[in-house]
Amino acid sequence: MNTRFFYLIFPLLFLLQGTATAQQQGPETYSFEFRGEMLVDVLDRIAQTADIDLVYDPKLVHGIQVYQRFRNETIETLLQSLLQNKKLDFITLSSGTLVIVRTVEGDPAYGTLSGRIVDRATGEPLPGATVMLADASGGTSTGRSGNFSMNRLLSGSYHITFSYIGYEPVYKTIEIIPDRQVREQISLERKPVDVLPVVVESHHPVMPNQRNGSSVDTDRNWEPAGAMKDAIRNLSLIPGVQYGLPMNDLHLQGGQRSEHRILLDGVPVYNPYSFGQMFSSFSPFAIGKVNLHKAGYGVQQGSQIAGLINLSHDVPVSDKNSAVIQGDPLSLNLRADLNFPAGGESPFKVMTALRTNFWNIYKDPALARTLEDWHFVDPLITSSLTNFENDASVYSPAKHESDVKFFDYHFAAGYEPDEYNSLSVSFYTAENSIATELLSQAPPAEGVPPYLFTRDEHAWQNFMGQVTWNSMASPRFDFTTQASFSANRFRHQNTTGHNVTPLLSEGAFNQSAGAVLDAYNRSGRWLPTEIDGNKIQHFILRSDGSYSFNRRFKMEGGIQMDLVSSEVGIRDLMDQPALAGQSSAFFSTFLNGKYTVGSYWNIEGGSRFTAVNFNEAVYAEPRLSVQYDHRGSGTGYWSARLAGGIYRQFIHEYNITNTGAASLVPGFTVWSHGINSEIPKARHLSGSFLVQPAEYTSVKLEGFYKHQPDTYVTSYLPILTESEFRQKGVSAFVETTEMTSFGAGIRINQSLAQSKLKLVAGYDYNSSRIDLATQYGREMPAPWNEPHRAQFRTLWHLFPDLTIAAKWQGIWGRSWGFRQSYYNFLRYQNYGQTAGYFLNTPEDDKLNPFHQLDLSFIYQPSTDAADFEIRLELINLLNRVNTIDQTLLPTGNPAEPFEIRKRNLPGFFPSASLQVKF
């Protein structure tokens, strides 16, 4: 029906309705909810319920589905809303019979809807949020800057749903005016959750299950439980993410640690871990959201063969200044939110956060005991990898000292000169280290030096800075430009020596390290793992844009330039370091299309192309995803997604085993690039199924398969000469091999008592097999593989100010039970084989199952002056003995020459913290 005809008949319909109203003294109203039902069934149901005569040609309504809710509407109003935008109308005969007719055709008039979706509390843009017409006839999603656009919408009223995972959906009726652009800024409110920050994955519902908004109190964001509110550690709740054990790496769906990348505001951060990988080097008060991209992620995110984890700074939107101070036995956290007047529509908003520790003032007893227990001289490693003539097993620990330092500072700011443009700036710097010194003593014996000294030190420095400009240049075109720089420097020192006089005393770390070490007769065998340090610098300039052709089709594209330089410091016996370094440039571009087919299908596909200068080659990475969403089934809303493609990796991380005699940290990583002709490649295929049978219940199943015909591993088989290693550098111990991973996971989320009680349960199965033919002669389970992992977490909002949280995790099937240095070096020395410890079969070296239960009490009182949070954490409540790895100790008994010593996690220990927000 064209506009003129509508304007002619609308007053008549209005008068008829008014007359009927006056005569009946209040028309009867009706309520309906239709979730994907066919229009023919909807009309029959309305006619039967209202007891009216309704006549129509079945051909007019064939194939039309309805997603609408009506509350206390008259029949006339109900039919007007129901038939709108379907080229249908109705007339009322003198007999009272209602007749469905086709509207008068005319030249269509179109308009445009565009806008931005943001977090209501912080004002942060929400990339990837969904904008969908209520009848599922079309939709779109927001870009990096939270902007969206739907073009060529017929003029009229539209019921539109705005949704984002972890947020309450918003439903709005918007009038589209011919040849006009309608702009909306939509603010979404976070759901009360037990995991902060919000974690967003690629597969999320296009339409929420319920058409009503929030029905629970969302005034307070409930905080997570745990000793550290760590953004990375919270990822262990997500299917396919393996993390949570101290000194262990993070793995995405069976991949190596080196095969994923951690980003901060879209910028790579190298070695983003604090002292020995116990937790991340990011202040928990600085991070607001995590975007997780696993197997099957799109071309927009970049190139990485396992996946990407993008953390976003939490920039405030409130006009009020505030400050937070939090302390626990391990660290001190500070945060401030500031607003400065500016010439645009909003002030210049700043978030600054700082985290530091105070180990020199107060040593957390639980951590101090753990470090002392883990740090001991391994006699087999010492005898195998040094030139000592004496048996290292005769030495026992006499004195231990450790030094733990970590510091990180975050700055993030946002400014919007107008509603179409925004500027964001952020930078981050961090320094963290762990150093241990151990003095061991031998019983008096002729020719045996009485003291054995070992020192092991690891230090990391990180920096990241970026500036981003987002703009909606037109109703159809949205673009983002970012310039960034990141750098990481790593230093490693590993020393062992004999002496006749103990020099390690209280405050040894305050002495000159060189003076302490020079007092000992240091010795050792040169190995290709004697690496002093590593440095990498990465500059990125990129620009992405999206163009909306209509409400069903959108194209995205972008270009990016990467300039990378890396250096590796190589040590020899004379302590004359050599540097192996290289600088390279990468140029990449991508093109991606998103298309909505019918009411259910969403198809996305494209390709990424990368040119590298060190081998003058261009690499293509085609990718495709298909998602099907359905709300009309008897089980409620459900959605299925299938995705896959080709993935490459151009900057590499190599895991190096620590060869120290008393290695607290079992290994470290070295970053390099362009050293091998083979560029690692992976083929992904992932599938997921999400069902929401009720508003407070959701179940997600996920599976993946990854084949990597070209992947890198570190091989210690060739013990090269010094000249060969100095000539080849890192490539001397890099081997290209093949790996296959597959797995599945399930997560069940249930909320009870108006979301005051939240339950999360999950299970993951994973299988990762790697070809180690040159080292073991066969394909084997990967050292990091955890076949079975189960989780349960509950949060009970008992009173307005008191929350109780519990979390349990179990892991079964871990192999490669000994220290990695045993398999890399001792296997070639034939240690332990006569005692029945055959290091040639690491898949048979099983570790006991891991179980841990933590309980937290969180009390959050408020006063007029400040808000408080008091936490009591009961870690490992059941005092479970959990083992990280094992070593062999000689016993001196020929019948049983070795015994196993296990490196265990701490037993039960409590922890308390206090937070004040002004």
Tab-separated table of N, CA and C in Angstrom, residues 639-699:
chain	number	residue	atom	x	y	z
A	639	SER	N	20.202	-22.606	17.801
A	639	SER	CA	21.057	-22.081	16.746
A	639	SER	C	22.195	-23.059	16.504
A	640	ALA	N	22.555	-23.240	15.236
A	640	ALA	CA	23.659	-24.123	14.857
A	640	ALA	C	24.605	-23.360	13.943
A	641	ARG	N	25.903	-23.600	14.108
A	641	ARG	CA	26.913	-22.898	13.312
A	641	ARG	C	27.988	-23.879	12.872
A	642	LEU	N	28.379	-23.779	11.609
A	642	LEU	CA	29.457	-24.574	11.038
A	642	LEU	C	30.428	-23.614	10.365
A	643	ALA	N	31.719	-23.743	10.684
A	643	ALA	CA	32.706	-22.793	10.155
A	643	ALA	C	34.013	-23.520	9.912
A	644	GLY	N	34.815	-22.961	9.015
A	644	GLY	CA	36.121	-23.550	8.728
A	644	GLY	C	36.883	-22.726	7.724
A	645	GLY	N	38.089	-23.210	7.412
A	645	GLY	CA	38.913	-22.512	6.445
A	645	GLY	C	40.381	-22.818	6.626
A	646	ILE	N	41.213	-22.001	5.980
A	646	ILE	CA	42.667	-22.125	6.018
A	646	ILE	C	43.224	-21.004	6.891
A	647	TYR	N	44.210	-21.352	7.739
A	647	TYR	CA	44.796	-20.395	8.670
A	647	TYR	C	46.315	-20.501	8.619
A	648	ARG	N	46.962	-19.352	8.602
A	648	ARG	CA	48.423	-19.282	8.555
A	648	ARG	C	48.966	-18.562	9.782
A	649	GLN	N	50.294	-18.596	9.937
A	649	GLN	CA	50.951	-17.918	11.051
A	649	GLN	C	52.312	-17.420	10.582
A	650	PHE	N	52.592	-16.128	10.814
A	650	PHE	CA	53.795	-15.514	10.258
A	650	PHE	C	54.788	-15.048	11.319
A	651	ILE	N	54.388	-15.037	12.583
A	651	ILE	CA	55.298	-14.733	13.686
A	651	ILE	C	55.217	-15.898	14.653
A	652	HIS	N	56.358	-16.419	15.066
A	652	HIS	CA	56.380	-17.707	15.742
A	652	HIS	C	56.950	-17.589	17.151
A	653	GLU	N	56.435	-18.450	18.021
A	653	GLU	CA	56.869	-18.558	19.405
A	653	GLU	C	57.388	-19.969	19.627
A	654	TYR	N	58.602	-20.087	20.166
A	654	TYR	CA	59.217	-21.389	20.363
A	654	TYR	C	59.369	-21.652	21.859
A	655	ASN	N	58.905	-22.804	22.286
A	655	ASN	CA	58.995	-23.193	23.685
A	655	ASN	C	60.361	-23.828	23.946
A	656	ILE	N	61.116	-23.250	24.874
A	656	ILE	CA	62.468	-23.703	25.176
A	656	ILE	C	62.487	-24.282	26.586
A	657	THR	N	62.969	-25.498	26.725
A	657	THR	CA	63.043	-26.146	28.025
A	657	THR	C	64.183	-25.558	28.842
A	658	ASN	N	63.908	-25.249	30.094
A	658	ASN	CA	64.923	-24.718	30.997
A	658	ASN	C	65.857	-25.855	31.418
A	659	THR	N	67.171	-25.666	31.225
A	659	THR	CA	68.142	-26.715	31.544
A	659	THR	C	68.831	-26.478	32.884
A	660	GLY	N	68.291	-25.578	33.709
A	660	GLY	CA	68.923	-25.289	34.984
A	660	GLY	C	68.858	-26.458	35.942
A	661	ALA	N	69.837	-26.487	36.879
A	661	ALA	CA	69.884	-27.564	37.862
A	661	ALA	C	68.696	-27.495	38.824
A	662	ALA	N	68.204	-26.290	39.088
A	662	ALA	CA	67.053	-26.108	39.984
A	662	ALA	C	66.056	-25.194	39.296
A	663	SER	N	65.401	-25.683	38.278
A	663	SER	CA	64.541	-24.870	37.424
A	663	SER	C	63.162	-24.741	38.036
A	664	LEU	N	62.908	-23.575	38.642
A	664	LEU	CA	61.567	-23.334	39.154
A	664	LEU	C	60.582	-23.207	38.010
A	665	VAL	N	60.940	-22.413	36.996
A	665	VAL	CA	60.135	-22.275	35.787
A	665	VAL	C	60.631	-23.312	34.789
A	666	PRO	N	59.791	-24.275	34.399
A	666	PRO	CA	60.274	-25.386	33.570
A	666	PRO	C	60.688	-24.996	32.164
A	667	GLY	N	60.207	-23.851	31.670
A	667	GLY	CA	60.564	-23.455	30.316
A	667	GLY	C	60.217	-22.011	30.070
A	668	PHE	N	60.631	-21.505	28.930
A	668	PHE	CA	60.332	-20.131	28.536
A	668	PHE	C	60.141	-20.106	27.034
A	669	THR	N	59.797	-18.946	26.497
A	669	THR	CA	59.484	-18.842	25.075
A	669	THR	C	60.396	-17.828	24.406
A	670	VAL	N	60.642	-18.071	23.131
A	670	VAL	CA	61.438	-17.190	22.292
A	670	VAL	C	60.619	-16.852	21.057
A	671	TRP	N	60.553	-15.560	20.721
A	671	TRP	CA	59.804	-15.102	19.555
A	671	TRP	C	60.757	-14.813	18.416
A	672	SER	N	60.404	-15.302	17.244
A	672	SER	CA	61.192	-15.035	16.051
A	672	SER	C	60.269	-15.151	14.846
A	673	HIS	N	60.789	-14.903	13.653
A	673	HIS	CA	59.960	-14.978	12.459
A	673	HIS	C	60.855	-15.084	11.234
A	674	GLY	N	60.297	-15.674	10.196
A	674	GLY	CA	60.966	-15.713	8.908
A	674	GLY	C	62.224	-16.541	8.864
A	675	ILE	N	62.367	-17.516	9.779
A	675	ILE	CA	63.614	-18.280	9.808
A	675	ILE	C	63.519	-19.563	9.000
A	676	ASN	N	62.322	-19.992	8.684
A	676	ASN	CA	62.124	-21.207	7.908
A	676	ASN	C	61.302	-20.888	6.671
A	677	SER	N	61.510	-21.686	5.629
A	677	SER	CA	60.765	-21.460	4.395
A	677	SER	C	59.299	-21.863	4.541
A	678	GLU	N	59.011	-22.849	5.411
A	678	GLU	CA	57.647	-23.298	5.600
A	678	GLU	C	56.896	-22.339	6.531
A	679	ILE	N	55.740	-21.858	6.080
A	679	ILE	CA	54.875	-21.036	6.916
A	679	ILE	C	53.838	-21.969	7.540
A	680	PRO	N	53.759	-22.043	8.869
A	680	PRO	CA	52.792	-22.954	9.503
A	680	PRO	C	51.374	-22.742	8.969
A	681	LYS	N	50.669	-23.848	8.797
A	681	LYS	CA	49.333	-23.818	8.204
A	681	LYS	C	48.421	-24.763	8.966
A	682	ALA	N	47.149	-24.393	9.053
A	682	ALA	CA	46.150	-25.249	9.705
A	682	ALA	C	44.851	-25.194	8.921
A	683	ARG	N	44.130	-26.319	8.943
A	683	ARG	CA	42.784	-26.383	8.370
A	683	ARG	C	41.801	-26.586	9.517
A	684	HIS	N	40.852	-25.678	9.630
A	684	HIS	CA	39.884	-25.731	10.726
A	684	HIS	C	38.521	-26.187	10.221
A	685	LEU	N	37.837	-26.952	11.058
A	685	LEU	CA	36.422	-27.246	10.880
A	685	LEU	C	35.812	-27.279	12.276
A	686	SER	N	34.858	-26.403	12.527
A	686	SER	CA	34.247	-26.333	13.848
A	686	SER	C	32.736	-26.292	13.711
A	687	GLY	N	32.068	-26.865	14.680
A	687	GLY	CA	30.609	-26.842	14.724
A	687	GLY	C	30.134	-26.596	16.138
A	688	SER	N	29.044	-25.883	16.274
A	688	SER	CA	28.491	-25.616	17.604
A	688	SER	C	26.977	-25.564	17.519
A	689	PHE	N	26.355	-25.924	18.612
A	689	PHE	CA	24.898	-25.954	18.695
A	689	PHE	C	24.493	-25.333	20.017
A	690	LEU	N	23.625	-24.340	19.956
A	690	LEU	CA	23.169	-23.613	21.134
A	690	LEU	C	21.660	-23.722	21.219
A	691	VAL	N	21.164	-24.123	22.382
A	691	VAL	CA	19.726	-24.222	22.585
A	691	VAL	C	19.372	-23.519	23.890
A	692	GLN	N	18.281	-22.738	23.838
A	692	GLN	CA	17.769	-22.033	25.001
A	692	GLN	C	16.302	-22.425	25.189
A	693	PRO	N	16.051	-23.527	25.874
A	693	PRO	CA	14.661	-23.984	26.025
A	693	PRO	C	13.831	-23.083	26.913
A	694	ALA	N	14.485	-22.279	27.758
A	694	ALA	CA	13.770	-21.359	28.644
A	694	ALA	C	14.643	-20.142	28.860
A	695	GLU	N	14.047	-19.112	29.432
A	695	GLU	CA	14.747	-17.843	29.584
A	695	GLU	C	16.000	-17.981	30.432
A	696	TYR	N	15.985	-18.855	31.422
A	696	TYR	CA	17.088	-18.966	32.355
A	696	TYR	C	17.902	-20.241	32.142
A	697	THR	N	17.744	-20.889	31.004
A	697	THR	CA	18.455	-22.136	30.739
A	697	THR	C	19.090	-22.075	29.353
A	698	SER	N	20.333	-22.477	29.257
A	698	SER	CA	20.983	-22.571	27.956
A	698	SER	C	21.969	-23.731	27.972
A	699	VAL	N	22.085	-24.382	26.833
A	699	VAL	CA	23.017	-25.494	26.651
A	699	VAL	C	23.780	-25.245	25.359
